[in-house]
CSV table of C-alpha atoms and ligand atoms in Angstrom, one decimal:
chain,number,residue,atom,x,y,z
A,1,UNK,CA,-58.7,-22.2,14.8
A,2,UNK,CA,-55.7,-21.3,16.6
A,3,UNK,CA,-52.8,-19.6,15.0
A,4,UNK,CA,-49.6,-22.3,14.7
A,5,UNK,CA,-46.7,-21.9,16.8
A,6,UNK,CA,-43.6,-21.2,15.4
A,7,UNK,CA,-40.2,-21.5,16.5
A,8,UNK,CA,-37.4,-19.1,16.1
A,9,UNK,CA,-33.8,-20.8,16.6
A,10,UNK,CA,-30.9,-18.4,16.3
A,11,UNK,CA,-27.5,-17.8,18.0
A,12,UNK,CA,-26.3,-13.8,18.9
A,13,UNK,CA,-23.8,-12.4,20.4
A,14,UNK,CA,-23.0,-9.4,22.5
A,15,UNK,CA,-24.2,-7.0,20.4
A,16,UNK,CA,-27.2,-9.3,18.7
A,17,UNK,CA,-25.3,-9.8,15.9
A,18,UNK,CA,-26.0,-12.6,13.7
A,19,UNK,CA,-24.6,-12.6,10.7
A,20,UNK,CA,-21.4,-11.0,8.8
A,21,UNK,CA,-20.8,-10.8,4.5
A,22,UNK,CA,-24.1,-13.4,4.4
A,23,UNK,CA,-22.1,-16.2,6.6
A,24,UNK,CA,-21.9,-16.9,10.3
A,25,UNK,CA,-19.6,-14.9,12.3
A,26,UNK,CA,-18.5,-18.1,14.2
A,27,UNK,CA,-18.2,-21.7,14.1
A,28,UNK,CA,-19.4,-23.6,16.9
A,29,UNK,CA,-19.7,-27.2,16.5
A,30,UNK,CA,-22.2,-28.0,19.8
A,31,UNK,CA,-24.7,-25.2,18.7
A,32,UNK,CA,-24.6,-26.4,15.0
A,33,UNK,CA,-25.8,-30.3,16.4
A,34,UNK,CA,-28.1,-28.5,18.7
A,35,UNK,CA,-29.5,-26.9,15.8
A,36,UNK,CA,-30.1,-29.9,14.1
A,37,UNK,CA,-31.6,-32.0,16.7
A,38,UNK,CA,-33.7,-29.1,17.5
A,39,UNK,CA,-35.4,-28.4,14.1
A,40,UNK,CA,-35.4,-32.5,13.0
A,41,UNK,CA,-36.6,-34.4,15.9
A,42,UNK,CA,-40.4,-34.8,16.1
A,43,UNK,CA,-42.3,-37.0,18.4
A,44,UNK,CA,-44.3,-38.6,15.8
A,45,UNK,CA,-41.9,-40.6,13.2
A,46,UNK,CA,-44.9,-40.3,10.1
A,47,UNK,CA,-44.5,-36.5,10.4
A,48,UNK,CA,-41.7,-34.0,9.7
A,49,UNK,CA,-40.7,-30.5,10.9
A,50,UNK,CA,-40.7,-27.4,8.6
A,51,UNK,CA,-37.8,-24.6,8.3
A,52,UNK,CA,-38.5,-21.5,7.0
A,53,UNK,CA,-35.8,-19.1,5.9
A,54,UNK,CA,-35.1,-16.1,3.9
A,55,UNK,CA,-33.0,-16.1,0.3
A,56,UNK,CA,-29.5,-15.4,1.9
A,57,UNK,CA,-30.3,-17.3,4.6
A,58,UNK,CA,-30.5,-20.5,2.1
A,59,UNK,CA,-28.1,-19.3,0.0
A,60,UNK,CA,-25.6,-19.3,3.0
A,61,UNK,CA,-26.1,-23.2,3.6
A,62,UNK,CA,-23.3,-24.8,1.2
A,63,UNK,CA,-24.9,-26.4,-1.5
A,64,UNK,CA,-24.3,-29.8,-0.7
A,65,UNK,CA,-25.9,-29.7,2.5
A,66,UNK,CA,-29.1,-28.1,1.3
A,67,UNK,CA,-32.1,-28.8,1.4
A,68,UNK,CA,-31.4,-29.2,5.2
A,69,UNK,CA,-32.5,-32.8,5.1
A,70,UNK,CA,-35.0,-34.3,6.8
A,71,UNK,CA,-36.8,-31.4,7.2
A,72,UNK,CA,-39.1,-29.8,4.8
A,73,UNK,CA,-37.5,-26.8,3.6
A,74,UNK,CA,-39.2,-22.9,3.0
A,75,UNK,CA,-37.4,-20.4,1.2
A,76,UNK,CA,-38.6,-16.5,1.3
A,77,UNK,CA,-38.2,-14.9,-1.7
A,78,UNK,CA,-39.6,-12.8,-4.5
A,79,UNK,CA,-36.2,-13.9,-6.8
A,80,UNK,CA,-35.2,-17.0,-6.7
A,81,UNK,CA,-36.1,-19.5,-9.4
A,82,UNK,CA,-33.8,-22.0,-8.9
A,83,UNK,CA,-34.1,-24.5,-6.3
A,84,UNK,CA,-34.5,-28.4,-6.0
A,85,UNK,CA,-37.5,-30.0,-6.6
A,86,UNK,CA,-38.6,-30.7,-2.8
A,87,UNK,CA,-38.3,-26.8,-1.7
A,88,UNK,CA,-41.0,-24.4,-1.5
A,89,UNK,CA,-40.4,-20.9,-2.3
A,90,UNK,CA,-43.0,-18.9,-1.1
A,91,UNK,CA,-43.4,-15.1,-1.0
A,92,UNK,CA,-44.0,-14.1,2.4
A,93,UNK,CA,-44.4,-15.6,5.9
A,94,UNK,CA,-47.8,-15.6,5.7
A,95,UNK,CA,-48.1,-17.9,2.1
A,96,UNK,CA,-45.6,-20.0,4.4
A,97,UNK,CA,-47.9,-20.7,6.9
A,98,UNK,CA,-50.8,-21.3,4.8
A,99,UNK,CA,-48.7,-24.3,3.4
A,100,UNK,CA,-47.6,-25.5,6.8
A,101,UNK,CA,-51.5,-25.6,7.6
A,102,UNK,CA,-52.6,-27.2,4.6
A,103,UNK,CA,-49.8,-29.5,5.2
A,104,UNK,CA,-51.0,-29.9,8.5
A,105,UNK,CA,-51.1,-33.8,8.9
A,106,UNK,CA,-47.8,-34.0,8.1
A,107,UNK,CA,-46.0,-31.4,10.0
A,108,UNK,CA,-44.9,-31.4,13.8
A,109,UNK,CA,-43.5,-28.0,14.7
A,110,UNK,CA,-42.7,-25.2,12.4
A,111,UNK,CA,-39.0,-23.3,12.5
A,112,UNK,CA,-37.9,-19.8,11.8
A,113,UNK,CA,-33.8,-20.1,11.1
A,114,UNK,CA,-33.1,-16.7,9.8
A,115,UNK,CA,-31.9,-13.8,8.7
A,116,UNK,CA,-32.9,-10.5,10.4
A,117,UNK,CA,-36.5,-9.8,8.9
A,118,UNK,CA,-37.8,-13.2,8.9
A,119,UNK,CA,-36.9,-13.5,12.8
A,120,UNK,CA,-38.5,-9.9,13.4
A,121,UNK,CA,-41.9,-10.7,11.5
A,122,UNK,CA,-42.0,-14.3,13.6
A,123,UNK,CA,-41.3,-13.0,16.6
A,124,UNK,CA,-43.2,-9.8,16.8
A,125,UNK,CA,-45.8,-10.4,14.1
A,126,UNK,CA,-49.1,-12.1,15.6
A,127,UNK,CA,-47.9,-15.7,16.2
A,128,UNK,CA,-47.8,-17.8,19.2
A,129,UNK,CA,-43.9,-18.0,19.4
A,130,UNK,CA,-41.2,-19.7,20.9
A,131,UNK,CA,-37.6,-18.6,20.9
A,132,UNK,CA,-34.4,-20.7,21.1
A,133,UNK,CA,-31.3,-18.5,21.8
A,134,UNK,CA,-28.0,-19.5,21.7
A,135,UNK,CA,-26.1,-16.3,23.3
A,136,UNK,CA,-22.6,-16.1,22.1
A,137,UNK,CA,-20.5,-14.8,24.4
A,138,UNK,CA,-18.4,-12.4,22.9
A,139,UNK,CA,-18.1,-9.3,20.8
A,140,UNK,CA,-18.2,-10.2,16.8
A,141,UNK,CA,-18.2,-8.2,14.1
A,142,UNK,CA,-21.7,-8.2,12.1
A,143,UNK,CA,-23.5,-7.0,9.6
A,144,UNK,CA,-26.8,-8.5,10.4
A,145,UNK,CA,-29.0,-8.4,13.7
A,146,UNK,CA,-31.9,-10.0,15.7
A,147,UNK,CA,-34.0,-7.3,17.4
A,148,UNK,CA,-33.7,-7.2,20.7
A,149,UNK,CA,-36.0,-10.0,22.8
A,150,UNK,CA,-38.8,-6.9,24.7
A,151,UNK,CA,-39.3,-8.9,28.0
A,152,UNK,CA,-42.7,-6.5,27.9
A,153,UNK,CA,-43.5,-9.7,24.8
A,154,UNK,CA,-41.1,-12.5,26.0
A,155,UNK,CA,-40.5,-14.2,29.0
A,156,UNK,CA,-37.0,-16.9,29.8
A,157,UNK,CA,-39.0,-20.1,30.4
A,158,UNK,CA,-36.9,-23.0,32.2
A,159,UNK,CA,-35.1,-24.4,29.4
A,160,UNK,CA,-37.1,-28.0,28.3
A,161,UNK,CA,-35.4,-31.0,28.3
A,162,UNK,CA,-33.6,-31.0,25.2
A,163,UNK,CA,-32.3,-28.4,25.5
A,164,UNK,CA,-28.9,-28.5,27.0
A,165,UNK,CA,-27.8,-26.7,30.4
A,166,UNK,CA,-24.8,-24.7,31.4
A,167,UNK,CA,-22.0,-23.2,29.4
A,168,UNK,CA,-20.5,-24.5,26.2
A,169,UNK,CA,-17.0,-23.4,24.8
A,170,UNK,CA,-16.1,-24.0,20.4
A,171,UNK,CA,-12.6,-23.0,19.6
A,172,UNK,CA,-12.6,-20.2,22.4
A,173,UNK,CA,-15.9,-19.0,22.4
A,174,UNK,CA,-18.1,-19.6,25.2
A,175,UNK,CA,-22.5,-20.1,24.6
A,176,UNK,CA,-25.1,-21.4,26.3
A,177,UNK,CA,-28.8,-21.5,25.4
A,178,UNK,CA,-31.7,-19.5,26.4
A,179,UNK,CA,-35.3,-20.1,25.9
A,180,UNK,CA,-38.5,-17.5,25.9
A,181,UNK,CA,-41.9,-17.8,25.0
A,182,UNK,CA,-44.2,-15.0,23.6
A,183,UNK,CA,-46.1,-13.9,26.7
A,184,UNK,CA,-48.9,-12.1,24.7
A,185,UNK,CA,-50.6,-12.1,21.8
A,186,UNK,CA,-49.6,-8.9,19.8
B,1,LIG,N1,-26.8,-16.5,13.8
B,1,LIG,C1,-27.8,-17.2,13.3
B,1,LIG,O1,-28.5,-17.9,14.0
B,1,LIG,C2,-28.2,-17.0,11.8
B,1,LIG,C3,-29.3,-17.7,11.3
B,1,LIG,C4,-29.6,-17.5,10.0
B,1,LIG,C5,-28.9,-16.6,9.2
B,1,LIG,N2,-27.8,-16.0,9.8
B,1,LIG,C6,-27.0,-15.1,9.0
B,1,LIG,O2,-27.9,-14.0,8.6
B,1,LIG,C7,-27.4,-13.6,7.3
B,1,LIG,C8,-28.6,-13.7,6.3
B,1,LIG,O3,-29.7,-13.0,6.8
B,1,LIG,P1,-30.4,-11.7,6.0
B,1,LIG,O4,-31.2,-11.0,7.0
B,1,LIG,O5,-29.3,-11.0,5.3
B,1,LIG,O6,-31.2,-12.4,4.9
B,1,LIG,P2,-32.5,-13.4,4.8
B,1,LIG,O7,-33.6,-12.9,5.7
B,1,LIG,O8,-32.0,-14.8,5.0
B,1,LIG,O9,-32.9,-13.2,3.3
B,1,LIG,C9,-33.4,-11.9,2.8
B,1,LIG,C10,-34.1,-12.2,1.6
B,1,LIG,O10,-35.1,-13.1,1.7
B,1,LIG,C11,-36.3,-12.7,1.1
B,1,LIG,N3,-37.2,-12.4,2.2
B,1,LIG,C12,-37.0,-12.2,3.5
B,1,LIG,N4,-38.1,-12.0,4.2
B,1,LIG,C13,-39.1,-12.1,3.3
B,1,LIG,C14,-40.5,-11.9,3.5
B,1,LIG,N5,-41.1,-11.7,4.6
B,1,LIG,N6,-41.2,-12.1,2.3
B,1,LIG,C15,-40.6,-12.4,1.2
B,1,LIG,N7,-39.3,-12.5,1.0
B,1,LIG,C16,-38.5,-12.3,2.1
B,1,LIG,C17,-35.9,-11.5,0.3
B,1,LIG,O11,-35.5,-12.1,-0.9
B,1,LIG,P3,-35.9,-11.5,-2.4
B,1,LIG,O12,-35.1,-10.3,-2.6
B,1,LIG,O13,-35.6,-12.6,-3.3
B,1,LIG,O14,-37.4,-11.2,-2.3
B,1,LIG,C18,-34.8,-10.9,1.1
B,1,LIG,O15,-33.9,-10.1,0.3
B,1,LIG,C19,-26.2,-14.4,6.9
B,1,LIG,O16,-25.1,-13.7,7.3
B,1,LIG,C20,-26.5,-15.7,7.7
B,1,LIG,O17,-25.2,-16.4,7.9
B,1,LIG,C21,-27.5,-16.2,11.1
């Protein structure tokens, strides 16, 4: 049986920076929609798409807006206990995919949304693997980081149709979105 794809979204800036005191370092309003079109839209109405994200990375997501709906939510974590009813917490990437697949009538595509170790086992673990990066342009401070994207692994593909072309600008910061696609299985 093949090995499912998953998808890494996540916006870095100059430096790769993603993160900064367990928040976002900006706030841009287009990438946040894009986001969420991204990761909820699925072809097929009867089925849903799955995020999977680390502890900080859920506990960053203010309360009321968590579980991200419409999407089945994943939380990494040896720790945390407390969580709503409809959220999985799972101990490693790996128990998260067993779900997905045994979930597999029900679930589209399959997210990655953070932080810095979840992204690196995704994308350089032994996955098919799609990535959807929103560069920022600009030099933040950050405390957190996505590797770097080893073109030897991925390659840019021609970003697909919903994904929007051409430079965006949120409250002075310019962005635009890149996409690449694992080139090899490692
Ligand atoms: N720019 C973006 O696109 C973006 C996206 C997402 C997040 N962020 C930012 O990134 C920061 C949060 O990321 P982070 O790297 O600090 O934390 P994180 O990956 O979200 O969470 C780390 C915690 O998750 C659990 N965990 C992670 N990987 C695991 C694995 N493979 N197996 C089991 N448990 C695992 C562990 O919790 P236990 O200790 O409980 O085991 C670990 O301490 C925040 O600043 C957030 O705003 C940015």
């Amino acid at each position: 049986m093949s090995k499912t794809k998953i998808n890494v979204v996540v916006a870095a800036c100059n430096n790769m920076g993603i993160g900064i005191n367990g928040k976002l370092p900006w706030r841009l309003k287009q990438d946040m929609a894009f986001f969420k079109k991204v990761t909820s839209t699925t072809s097929d109405p009867s089925k849903k798409n799955v995020v999977i994200m680390g502890k900080n990375t859920w506990l960053s997501i203010p309360a009321k807006f968590r579980p991200l709906s419409g999407r089945l939510n994943i939380v990494l974590s040896t720790t945390l206990t407390d969580v709503p009813q409809n959220v999985y917490v799972v101990k490693s990437l790996e128990q998260a995919m067993d779900l997905v697949n045994s979930m597999a009538s029900t679930v589209e595509n399959v997210f990655v949304i953070g932080g810095a170790s979840v992204y690196k086992e995704a994308m350089f673990g032994s996955y098919p693997c799609r990535v959807y990066l929103t560069r920022v342009m600009g030099d933040f401070i950050c405390d957190t980081f996505l590797p770097q994207i080893d073109e030897t692994i991925f390659t840019r593909i021609p970003n697909p149709g919903d994904v929007p072309e051409g430079e965006l600008e949120d409250n002075g910061t310019k962005y635009h979105f890149v996409v690449f696609e694992k080139k090899i299985d490692i």
